Structures are given as structure tokens and as C-alpha cells.
Coordinates of C-alpha atoms and ligand atoms in Angstrom, one line a residue:
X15 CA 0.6 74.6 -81.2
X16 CA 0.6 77.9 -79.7
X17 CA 4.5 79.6 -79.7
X18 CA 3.7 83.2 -79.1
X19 CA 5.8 83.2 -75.3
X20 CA 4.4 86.2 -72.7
X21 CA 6.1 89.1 -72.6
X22 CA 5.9 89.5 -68.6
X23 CA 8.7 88.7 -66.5
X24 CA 9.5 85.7 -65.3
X25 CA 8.0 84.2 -62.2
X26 CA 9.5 83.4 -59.0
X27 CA 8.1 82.2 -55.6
X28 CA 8.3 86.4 -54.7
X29 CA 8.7 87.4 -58.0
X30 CA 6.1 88.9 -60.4
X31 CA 4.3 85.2 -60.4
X32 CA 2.4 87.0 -56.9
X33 CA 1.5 90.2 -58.3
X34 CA -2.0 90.1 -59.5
X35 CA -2.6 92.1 -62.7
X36 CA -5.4 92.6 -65.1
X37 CA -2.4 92.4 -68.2
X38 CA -0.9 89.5 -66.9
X39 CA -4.2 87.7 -66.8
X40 CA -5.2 88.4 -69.8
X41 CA -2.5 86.9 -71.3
X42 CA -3.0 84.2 -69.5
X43 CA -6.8 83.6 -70.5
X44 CA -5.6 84.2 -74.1
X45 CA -2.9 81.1 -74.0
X46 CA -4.8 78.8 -72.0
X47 CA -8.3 79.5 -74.9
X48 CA -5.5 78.7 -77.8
X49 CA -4.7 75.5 -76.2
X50 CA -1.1 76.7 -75.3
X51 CA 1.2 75.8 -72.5
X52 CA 2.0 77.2 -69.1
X53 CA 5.5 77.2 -68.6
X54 CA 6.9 76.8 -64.9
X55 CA 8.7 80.6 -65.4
X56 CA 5.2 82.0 -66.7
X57 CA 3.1 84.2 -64.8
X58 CA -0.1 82.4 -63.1
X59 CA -3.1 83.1 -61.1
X60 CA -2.2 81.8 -57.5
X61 CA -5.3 79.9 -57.6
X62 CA -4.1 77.9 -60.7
X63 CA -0.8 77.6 -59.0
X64 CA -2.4 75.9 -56.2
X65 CA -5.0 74.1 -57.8
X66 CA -1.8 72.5 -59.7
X67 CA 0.2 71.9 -56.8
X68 CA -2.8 70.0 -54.9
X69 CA -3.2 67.9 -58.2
X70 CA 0.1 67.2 -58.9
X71 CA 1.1 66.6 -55.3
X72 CA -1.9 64.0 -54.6
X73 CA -1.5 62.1 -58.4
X74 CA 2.7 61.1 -57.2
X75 CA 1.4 60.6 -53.5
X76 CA -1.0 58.1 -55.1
X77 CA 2.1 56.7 -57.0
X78 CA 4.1 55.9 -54.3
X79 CA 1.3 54.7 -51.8
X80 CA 0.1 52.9 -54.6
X81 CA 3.5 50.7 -54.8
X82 CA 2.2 49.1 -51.0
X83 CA -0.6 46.5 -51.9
X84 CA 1.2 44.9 -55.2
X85 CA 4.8 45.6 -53.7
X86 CA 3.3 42.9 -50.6
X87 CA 3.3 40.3 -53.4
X88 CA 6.6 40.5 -55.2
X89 CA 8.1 37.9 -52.6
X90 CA 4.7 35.6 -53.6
X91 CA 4.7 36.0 -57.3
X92 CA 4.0 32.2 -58.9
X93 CA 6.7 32.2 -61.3
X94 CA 10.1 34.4 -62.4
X95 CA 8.7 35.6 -65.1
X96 CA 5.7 37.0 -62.9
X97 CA 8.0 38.3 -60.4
X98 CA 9.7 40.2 -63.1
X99 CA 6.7 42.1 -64.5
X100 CA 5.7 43.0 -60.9
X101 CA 8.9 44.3 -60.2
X102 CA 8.8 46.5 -63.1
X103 CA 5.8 47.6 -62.6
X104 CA 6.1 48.4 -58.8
X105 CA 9.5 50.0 -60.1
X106 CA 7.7 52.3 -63.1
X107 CA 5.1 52.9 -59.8
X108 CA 8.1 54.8 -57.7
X109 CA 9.4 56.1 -61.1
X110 CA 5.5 57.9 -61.9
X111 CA 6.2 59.4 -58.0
X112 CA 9.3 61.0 -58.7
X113 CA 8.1 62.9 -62.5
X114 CA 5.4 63.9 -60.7
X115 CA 6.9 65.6 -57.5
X116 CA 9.4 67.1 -59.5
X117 CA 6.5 69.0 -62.0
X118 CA 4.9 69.5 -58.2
X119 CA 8.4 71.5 -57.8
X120 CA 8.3 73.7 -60.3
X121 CA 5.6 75.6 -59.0
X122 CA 7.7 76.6 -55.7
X123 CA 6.8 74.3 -53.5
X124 CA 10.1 71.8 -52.0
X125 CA 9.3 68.1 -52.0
X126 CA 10.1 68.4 -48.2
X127 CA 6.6 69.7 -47.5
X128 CA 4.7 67.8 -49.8
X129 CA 6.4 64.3 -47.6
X130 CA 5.6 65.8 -44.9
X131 CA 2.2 66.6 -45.6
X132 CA 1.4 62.8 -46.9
X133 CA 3.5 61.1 -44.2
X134 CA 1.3 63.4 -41.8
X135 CA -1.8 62.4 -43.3
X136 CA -2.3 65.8 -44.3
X137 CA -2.4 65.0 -48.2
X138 CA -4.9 63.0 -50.0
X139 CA -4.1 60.1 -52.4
X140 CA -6.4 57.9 -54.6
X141 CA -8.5 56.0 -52.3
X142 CA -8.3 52.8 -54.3
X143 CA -4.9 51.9 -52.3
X144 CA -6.8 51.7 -49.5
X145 CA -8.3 48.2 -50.5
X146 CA -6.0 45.0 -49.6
X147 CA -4.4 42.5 -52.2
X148 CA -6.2 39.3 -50.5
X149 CA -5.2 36.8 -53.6
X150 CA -2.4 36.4 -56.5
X151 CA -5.3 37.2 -58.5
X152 CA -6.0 41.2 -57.2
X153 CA -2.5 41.7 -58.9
X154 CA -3.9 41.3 -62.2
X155 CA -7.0 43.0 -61.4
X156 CA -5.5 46.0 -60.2
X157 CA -3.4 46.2 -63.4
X158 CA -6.4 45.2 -65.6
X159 CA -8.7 47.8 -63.7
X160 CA -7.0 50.2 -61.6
X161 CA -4.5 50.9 -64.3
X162 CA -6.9 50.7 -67.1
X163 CA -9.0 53.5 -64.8
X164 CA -5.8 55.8 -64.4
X165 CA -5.2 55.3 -68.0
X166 CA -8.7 56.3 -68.9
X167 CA -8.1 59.9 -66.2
X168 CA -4.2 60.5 -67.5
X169 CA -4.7 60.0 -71.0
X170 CA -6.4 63.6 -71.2
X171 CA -4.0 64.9 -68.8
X172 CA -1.2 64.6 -71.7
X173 CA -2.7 67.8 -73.0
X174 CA -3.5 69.9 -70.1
X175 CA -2.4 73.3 -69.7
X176 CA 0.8 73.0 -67.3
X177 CA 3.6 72.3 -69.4
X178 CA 5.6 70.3 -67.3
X179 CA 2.9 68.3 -65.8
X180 CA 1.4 67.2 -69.4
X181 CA 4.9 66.0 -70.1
X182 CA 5.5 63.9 -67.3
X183 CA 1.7 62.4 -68.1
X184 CA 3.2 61.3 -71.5
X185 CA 6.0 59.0 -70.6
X186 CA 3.3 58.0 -67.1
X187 CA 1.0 56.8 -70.0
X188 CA 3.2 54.6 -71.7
X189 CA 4.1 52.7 -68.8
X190 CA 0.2 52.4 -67.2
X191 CA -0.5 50.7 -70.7
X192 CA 2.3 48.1 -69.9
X193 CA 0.4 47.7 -66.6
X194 CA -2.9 47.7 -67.8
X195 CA -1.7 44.8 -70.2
X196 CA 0.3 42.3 -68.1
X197 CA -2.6 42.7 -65.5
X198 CA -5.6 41.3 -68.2
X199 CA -2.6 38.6 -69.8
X200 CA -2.1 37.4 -65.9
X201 CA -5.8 37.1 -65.5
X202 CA -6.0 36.0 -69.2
X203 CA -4.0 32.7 -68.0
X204 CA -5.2 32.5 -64.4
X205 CA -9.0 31.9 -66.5
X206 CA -7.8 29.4 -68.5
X207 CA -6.0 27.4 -65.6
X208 CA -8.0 25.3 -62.4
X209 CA -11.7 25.7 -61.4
X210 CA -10.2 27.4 -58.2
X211 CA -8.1 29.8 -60.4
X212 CA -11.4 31.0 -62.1
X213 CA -12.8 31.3 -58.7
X214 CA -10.2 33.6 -57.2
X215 CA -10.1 35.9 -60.5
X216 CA -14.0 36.3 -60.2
X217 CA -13.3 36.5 -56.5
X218 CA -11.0 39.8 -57.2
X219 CA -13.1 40.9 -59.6
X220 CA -16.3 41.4 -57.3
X221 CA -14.0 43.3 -55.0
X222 CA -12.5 45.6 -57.2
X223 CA -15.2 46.7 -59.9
X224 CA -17.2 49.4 -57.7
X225 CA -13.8 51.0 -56.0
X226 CA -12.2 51.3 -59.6
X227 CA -15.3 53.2 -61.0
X228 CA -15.0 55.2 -57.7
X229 CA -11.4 56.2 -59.1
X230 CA -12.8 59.0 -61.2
X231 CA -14.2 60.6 -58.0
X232 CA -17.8 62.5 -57.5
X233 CA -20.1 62.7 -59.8
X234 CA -19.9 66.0 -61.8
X235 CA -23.3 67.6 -60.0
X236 CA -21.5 67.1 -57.0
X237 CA -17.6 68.1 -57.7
X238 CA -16.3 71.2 -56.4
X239 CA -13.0 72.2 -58.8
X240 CA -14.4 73.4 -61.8
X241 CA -12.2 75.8 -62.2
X242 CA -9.7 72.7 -63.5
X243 CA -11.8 72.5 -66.3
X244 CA -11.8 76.3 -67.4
X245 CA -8.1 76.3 -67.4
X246 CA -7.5 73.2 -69.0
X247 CA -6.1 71.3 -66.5
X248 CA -9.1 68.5 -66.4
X249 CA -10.6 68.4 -70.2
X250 CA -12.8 65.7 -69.5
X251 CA -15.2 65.4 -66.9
X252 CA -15.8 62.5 -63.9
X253 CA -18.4 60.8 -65.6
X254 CA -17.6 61.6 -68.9
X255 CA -14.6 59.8 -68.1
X256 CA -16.2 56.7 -65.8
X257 CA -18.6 55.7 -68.4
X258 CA -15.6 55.4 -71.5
X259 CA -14.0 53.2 -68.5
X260 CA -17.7 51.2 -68.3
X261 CA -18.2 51.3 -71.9
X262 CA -14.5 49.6 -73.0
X263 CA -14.2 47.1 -69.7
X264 CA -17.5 45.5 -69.9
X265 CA -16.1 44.1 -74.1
X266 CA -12.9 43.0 -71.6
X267 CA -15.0 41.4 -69.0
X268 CA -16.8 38.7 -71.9
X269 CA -13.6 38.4 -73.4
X270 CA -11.9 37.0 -69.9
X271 CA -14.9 35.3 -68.9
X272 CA -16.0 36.9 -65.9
X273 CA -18.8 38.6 -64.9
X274 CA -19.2 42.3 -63.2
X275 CA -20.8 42.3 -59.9
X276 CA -23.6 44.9 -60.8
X277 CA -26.8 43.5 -62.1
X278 CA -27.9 47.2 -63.2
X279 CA -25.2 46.8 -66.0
X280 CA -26.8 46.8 -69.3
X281 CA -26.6 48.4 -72.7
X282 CA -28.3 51.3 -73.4
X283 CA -29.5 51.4 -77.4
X284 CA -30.9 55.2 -77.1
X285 CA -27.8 56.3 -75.1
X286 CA -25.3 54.1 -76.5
X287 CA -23.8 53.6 -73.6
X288 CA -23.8 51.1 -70.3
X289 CA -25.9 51.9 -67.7
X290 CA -24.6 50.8 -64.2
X291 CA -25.8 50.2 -60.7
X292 CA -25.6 53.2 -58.2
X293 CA -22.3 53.7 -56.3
X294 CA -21.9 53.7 -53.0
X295 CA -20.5 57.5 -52.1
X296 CA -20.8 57.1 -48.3
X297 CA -18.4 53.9 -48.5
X298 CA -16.4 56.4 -51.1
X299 CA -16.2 59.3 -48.4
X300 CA -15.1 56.9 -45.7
X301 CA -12.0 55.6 -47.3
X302 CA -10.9 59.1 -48.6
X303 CA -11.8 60.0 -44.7
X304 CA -9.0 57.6 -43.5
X305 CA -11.7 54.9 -42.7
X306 CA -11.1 52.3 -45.3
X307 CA -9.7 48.9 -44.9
X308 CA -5.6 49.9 -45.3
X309 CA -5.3 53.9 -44.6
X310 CA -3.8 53.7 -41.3
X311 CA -1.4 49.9 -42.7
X312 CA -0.3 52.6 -45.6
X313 CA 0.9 55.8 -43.5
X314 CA 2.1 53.8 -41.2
X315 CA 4.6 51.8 -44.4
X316 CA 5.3 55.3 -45.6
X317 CA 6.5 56.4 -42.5
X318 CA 8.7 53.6 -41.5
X319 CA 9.9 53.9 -44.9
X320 CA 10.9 57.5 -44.4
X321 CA 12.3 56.8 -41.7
X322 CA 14.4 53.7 -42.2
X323 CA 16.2 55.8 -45.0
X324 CA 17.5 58.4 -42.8
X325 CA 20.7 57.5 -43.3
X326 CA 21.0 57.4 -47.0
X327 CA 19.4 60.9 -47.1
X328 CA 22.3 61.9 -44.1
X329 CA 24.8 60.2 -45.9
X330 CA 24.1 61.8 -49.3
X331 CA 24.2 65.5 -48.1
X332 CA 27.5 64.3 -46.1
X333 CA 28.7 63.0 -49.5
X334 CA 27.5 66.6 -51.2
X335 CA 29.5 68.8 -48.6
X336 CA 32.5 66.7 -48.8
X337 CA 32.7 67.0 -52.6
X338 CA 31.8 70.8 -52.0
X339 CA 34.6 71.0 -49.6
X340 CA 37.0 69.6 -52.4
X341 CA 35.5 71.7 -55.0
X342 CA 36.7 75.0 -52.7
X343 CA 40.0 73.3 -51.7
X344 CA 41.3 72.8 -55.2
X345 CA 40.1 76.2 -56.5
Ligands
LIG7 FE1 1.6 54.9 -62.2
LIG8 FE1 0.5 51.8 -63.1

């Protein structure tokens, strides 16, 4: 690991972090090509700050959107045991949210504004939460797929450049591998059960398969943040990463018994690799447009949400000035 630290001041929101300079920089290049760590007091290029702070800020907004369409089934859940993992996982869900908005802090930016920009529909988030849970059997899909597919994108993430980002990936990863798992064992038993339990996991399956591949976003030819990749922020690229998602799911698929819904899916001997079916990018665009099936059901949660917990956020800083007040009293 690289340890050598930079010998430039620390950074603050008007600090050095603005100043642009050729020494600074430098140092920077020379940290990021020996696979070091940004630190949250280093110096940055602003571009990398915001780069980061888009990323960040969109990966917890997903998080916490993302705890709508299962968190609509905890009060349906077949059995105790299955309400338990769901909790857990909806649980770990809010927990990924808060990691991630505090690395999104460290780069100067309050958590404030980065609500304010998801609960105005400002922000982006993963356009997969824009699908409804129709049966019991989406909730093991999603873990199965849209898990395993956020996995397959964090995994690398672990190692990228901003210190206190790839540490909040680490502990993120450990807990989408619990999801990933209880989602295929739910499914796992849901296939060996009734002819109409088979039906509704192939059902969920059909639905979910083409908006999970769509989780790793634009084909390369057509993404625009390369920059990510030359500071080590994304080490792996969209499609690199889609087909290792293609390539392990379809061994998962025969093993459960169902079949994907893309008749272009085959092995590949000279590429060894699946080829799949053509995705549909304008139904892609739509949803990340605010056109998809839930957008306007999932601002519309978040905002009452935010606003039914008004008064634990008043009561708190009531709480924090009284204690304050005390504090100066006794001294
Ligand atoms: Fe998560
Ligand atoms: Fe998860």
C-alpha cells in the first residue's frame, strides 16, 4: 500500500483544497498511479471532488429509495422467519444510506442539500427502484438479482481511490452478500414448493432480468464519465462488469430451475462468454427520466417520510440546546 502522505496543507471547503496548482496535482496523479488513497483532508481536483460527491450522493440515495418496494412487503412476508430476513435486510438498506452520505460529507457538502436535492427530484438514484414488487416472489428476485448486480458494481468500488468511500463499500459488501443469498434460498424453496409457486418465481424473473442488466448503466461507447476510470474511482468498466453479472447468473438460473427471458442468451466458445439479447436503452432513459412505473409513488414516500419526522429532527436539536445550555450553566 502506498503510505507516503502529501506534503500540501490540508484541505478545507475554502481552504487550499480550491486552489489549483500544477504541484498539488502532480502529487495527486503520482498517488492515485501507485494505487494509493485520497484522504478527505487531501488536496483534490474540484472535478474529482464533484465527480465523488455525484457518485456517492446517488449510490446512498439509491439505498434509501431502494428500502420502498421490499419495505411494502415486510407486513406480507409468509412466515417469521421470512419477516426477519426482510427486516434485516431493509434495515442493512437504511444502514448502506447512512455510510454513504456520511463519505458524501467529507467532501464539504451537508447532508441537508443532498435530501433536498433527492426529495426534489433533483438527484438521480438507480433506476431499478422504479419497478414495483407485484408478488412475494420479486422479494427474492430482487435479492437474487438486484443485489447480486450491486455486488458485481461495489465489489470493485472496495479499492477505489477515495479513502472513505472504499471503506464504507467494504462493510456495504458484506451485507449485499447476505442479500444476495437469502434472496436465491427464498426462491430456492419457493421452486421446490406448488406448481403456482414456480409460476410466480418465473413470473418475477421475466420482469426483472433486463432492468437488472440495465443496473450497470450505458454501454461503455456511450458513457460519458471517463474520467472515473483515470482516477480510480470506477476500475471496471459497464460492460466489463454486466457480462461477469451474465456469465455467473445464467450457472444460478439452471441451478433454480428457471429460465431467462432472452432467447439471444447463449454461450459463446470463441469469446467465452454469454452473449445476450439487445437492451432496451429507450425504456432505460425513460425510467432514469422520472417516467418509469414507481418514480413519482417513490418521491412522493420520501417526502412524506421527511416530513412525518419533523419532529424527531425538532425535538433532537431541542434536546442538543438544552444539554448545551446545561453544559454552560455548570461551567
Ligand atoms: Fe445496500
Ligand atoms: Fe442490498
Amino acid at each position: 500500500m502506498y503510505t507516503q502522505s502529501l506534503s500540501i496543507p490540508d484541505g478545507d471547503a475554502k481552504g487550499p483544497r480550491k486552489v489549483e496548482n500544477p504541484e498539488y496535482l502532480a502529487e495527486f496523479n503520482a498517488k492515485i498511479d501507485a494505487g494509493g488513497f485520497i484522504e478527505a483532508k487531501d488536496w483534490m481536483p474540484e472535478a474529482y471532488r464533484k465527480t465523488l460527491v455525484r457518485q456517492i450522493s446517488q449510490h446512498a440515495h439509491s439505498e434509501i429509495v431502494g428500502m420502498l418496494p421490499e419495505g411494502n412487503w415486510i407486513t406480507r412476508a409468509p412466515s417469521l422467519k421470512r419477516k426477519a430476513i426482510l427486516l434485516a435486510k431493509v434495515q442493512d438498506e437504511g444502514g448502506h444510506g447512512l455510510y454513504l452520505y456520511a463519505a458524501a460529507e467529507t467532501l464539504g457538502v451537508s447532508r441537508d442539500e443532498l435530501t433536498e436535492a433527492l426529495l426534489s427530484g433533483k438527484a438521480k438514484y438507480s433506476s431499478i427502484f422504479n419497478y414495483p414488487t407485484l408478488n412475494w416472489a420479486d422479494i427474492g428476485v430482487i435479492g437474487w438479482l438486484v443485489d447480486g448486480a450491486a455486488i458485481m458494481n461495489q465489489i470493485p468500488l472496495c479499492k477505489c481511490s477515495y479513502g472513505p468511500y472504499a471503506r464504507a463499500m467494504v462493510r456495504v459488501c458484506k451485507e449485499e452478500s447476505f442479500h444476495q443469498r437469502q434472496g436465491y434460498d427464498l426462491l430456492l424453496q419457493m421452486m421446490k414448493g406448488t406448481e403456482e409457486q414456480r409460476e410466480m418465481v418465473q413470473d418475477a424473473v421475466d420482469r426483472w432480468w433486463f432492468p437488472s442488466i440495465m443496473m450497470f448503466g450505458p454501454h461503455d461507447k456511450d458513457s460519458v464519465h471517463t474520467d472515473s476510470a483515470r482516477w480510480g474511482i470506477k476500475r471496471i468498466s459497464n460492460d466489463d462488469l454486466r457480462q461477469k453479472f451474465v456469465d455467473a447468473t445464467v450457472k444460478q438460473a439452471e441451478v433454480l430451475g428457471v429460465s431467462l427471458p432472452d432467447p439471444e442468451l447463449k454461450w459463446n466458445e470463441a469469446r467465452g462468454h454469454y452473449d445476450f439479447g439487445v437492451i432496451d436503452w429507450d425504456e432505460f432513459w425513460n425510467v432514469v427520466g422520472g417516467h418509469g412505473q414507481c418514480n413519482v409513488d417513490r418521491l412522493a414516500a420520501r417526502n412524506k417520510a421527511w416530513d412525518d419526522g419533523a419532529w424527531v429532527r425538532e425535538a433532537a436539536i431541542a434536546h442538543a440546546e438544552k444539554m448545551a445550555e446545561r453544559e454552560r450553566q455548570a461551567a
